[in-house]
Amino acid sequence: MSDADRSVMAKVLLLNDDETTMEFVVQVLEDVFGKTRYQALKLMLEIHRDGSGECGVYTAEQASDIVARVAELARHNGFPLRCITEPH
């Protein structure tokens, strides 16, 4: 991967909140990010403990699509779960 390719990569993070259930976070990690049940549980606990957790690194376009998908799922299920990107 060239330096130019790396510059358009973005980390996708889930942010902890006091209302979204842990089970919903695990479901999002499995369904959206393709995590196994074990990986999803481990990452959910990290997000809960640390306030955020890195779910993966994607192209900027993929990351933007994922953030929108998570926002729609959260809204549809009545949760305030937030998903953001950061430069990688």
Short mmCIF file of C-alpha atoms in Angstrom, two decimals:
data_model
loop_
_atom_site.label_atom_id
_atom_site.label_comp_id
_atom_site.label_asym_id
_atom_site.label_seq_id
_atom_site.Cartn_x
_atom_site.Cartn_y
_atom_site.Cartn_z
CA MET A 1 0.00 0.00 0.00
CA SER A 2 1.48 3.34 -1.01
CA ASP A 3 1.56 6.44 1.22
CA ALA A 4 -1.17 7.99 -0.93
CA ASP A 5 -3.43 4.97 -0.30
CA ARG A 6 -2.80 5.15 3.45
CA SER A 7 -3.78 8.82 3.58
CA VAL A 8 -7.36 8.02 2.54
CA MET A 9 -7.81 5.32 5.17
CA ALA A 10 -9.98 5.98 8.20
CA LYS A 11 -10.54 4.27 11.53
CA VAL A 12 -14.17 3.65 12.48
CA LEU A 13 -14.92 3.94 16.20
CA LEU A 14 -18.04 3.27 18.25
CA LEU A 15 -18.65 5.61 21.19
CA ASN A 16 -20.05 4.52 24.53
CA ASP A 17 -23.27 6.03 25.88
CA ASP A 18 -25.53 5.32 28.85
CA GLU A 19 -28.61 4.27 26.85
CA THR A 20 -27.57 1.88 24.09
CA THR A 21 -27.75 -1.71 25.31
CA MET A 22 -24.65 -3.85 25.30
CA GLU A 23 -26.53 -6.48 23.28
CA PHE A 24 -27.31 -3.93 20.53
CA VAL A 25 -23.63 -2.92 20.38
CA VAL A 26 -22.66 -6.60 20.04
CA GLN A 27 -25.27 -7.02 17.29
CA VAL A 28 -23.88 -4.00 15.38
CA LEU A 29 -20.33 -5.30 15.75
CA GLU A 30 -21.37 -8.69 14.37
CA ASP A 31 -23.74 -7.50 11.61
CA VAL A 32 -21.99 -4.34 10.39
CA PHE A 33 -18.32 -5.04 11.16
CA GLY A 34 -18.32 -8.84 10.69
CA LYS A 35 -16.93 -9.58 14.13
CA THR A 36 -17.33 -13.01 15.68
CA ARG A 37 -19.42 -13.24 18.85
CA TYR A 38 -16.23 -13.42 20.95
CA GLN A 39 -14.62 -10.44 19.17
CA ALA A 40 -17.85 -8.42 19.47
CA LEU A 41 -18.20 -9.11 23.20
CA LYS A 42 -14.56 -8.23 23.84
CA LEU A 43 -14.77 -4.99 21.84
CA MET A 44 -18.12 -4.02 23.40
CA LEU A 45 -16.55 -4.31 26.86
CA GLU A 46 -13.59 -2.20 25.69
CA ILE A 47 -15.98 0.47 24.38
CA HIS A 48 -17.91 0.38 27.66
CA ARG A 49 -14.71 0.66 29.73
CA ASP A 50 -12.73 3.14 27.63
CA GLY A 51 -15.51 5.26 26.10
CA SER A 52 -14.75 4.22 22.53
CA GLY A 53 -13.33 1.37 20.52
CA GLU A 54 -11.83 0.91 17.08
CA CYS A 55 -13.99 -1.35 14.93
CA GLY A 56 -11.80 -1.40 11.84
CA VAL A 57 -9.84 0.57 9.26
CA TYR A 58 -11.44 1.24 5.89
CA THR A 59 -11.16 3.54 2.91
CA ALA A 60 -12.66 6.95 3.66
CA GLU A 61 -15.66 6.12 1.45
CA GLN A 62 -16.29 2.75 3.13
CA ALA A 63 -15.91 4.35 6.58
CA SER A 64 -18.45 7.03 5.70
CA ASP A 65 -20.92 4.39 4.49
CA ILE A 66 -20.43 2.35 7.68
CA VAL A 67 -21.01 5.40 9.91
CA ALA A 68 -24.25 6.14 8.03
CA ARG A 69 -25.37 2.50 8.31
CA VAL A 70 -24.72 2.41 12.07
CA ALA A 71 -26.52 5.74 12.54
CA GLU A 72 -29.56 4.42 10.66
CA LEU A 73 -29.62 1.14 12.62
CA ALA A 74 -29.31 3.01 15.92
CA ARG A 75 -32.04 5.49 14.98
CA HIS A 76 -34.33 2.69 13.77
CA ASN A 77 -33.86 0.84 17.07
CA GLY A 78 -34.24 3.95 19.25
CA PHE A 79 -30.65 4.12 20.49
CA PRO A 80 -28.27 7.12 20.57
CA LEU A 81 -25.27 4.97 19.55
CA ARG A 82 -22.66 7.08 17.75
CA CYS A 83 -20.08 5.92 15.27
CA ILE A 84 -17.27 8.23 14.07
CA THR A 85 -14.22 8.15 11.84
CA GLU A 86 -10.69 9.30 12.53
CA PRO A 87 -7.77 9.51 10.13
CA HIS A 88 -5.64 6.37 10.18
#
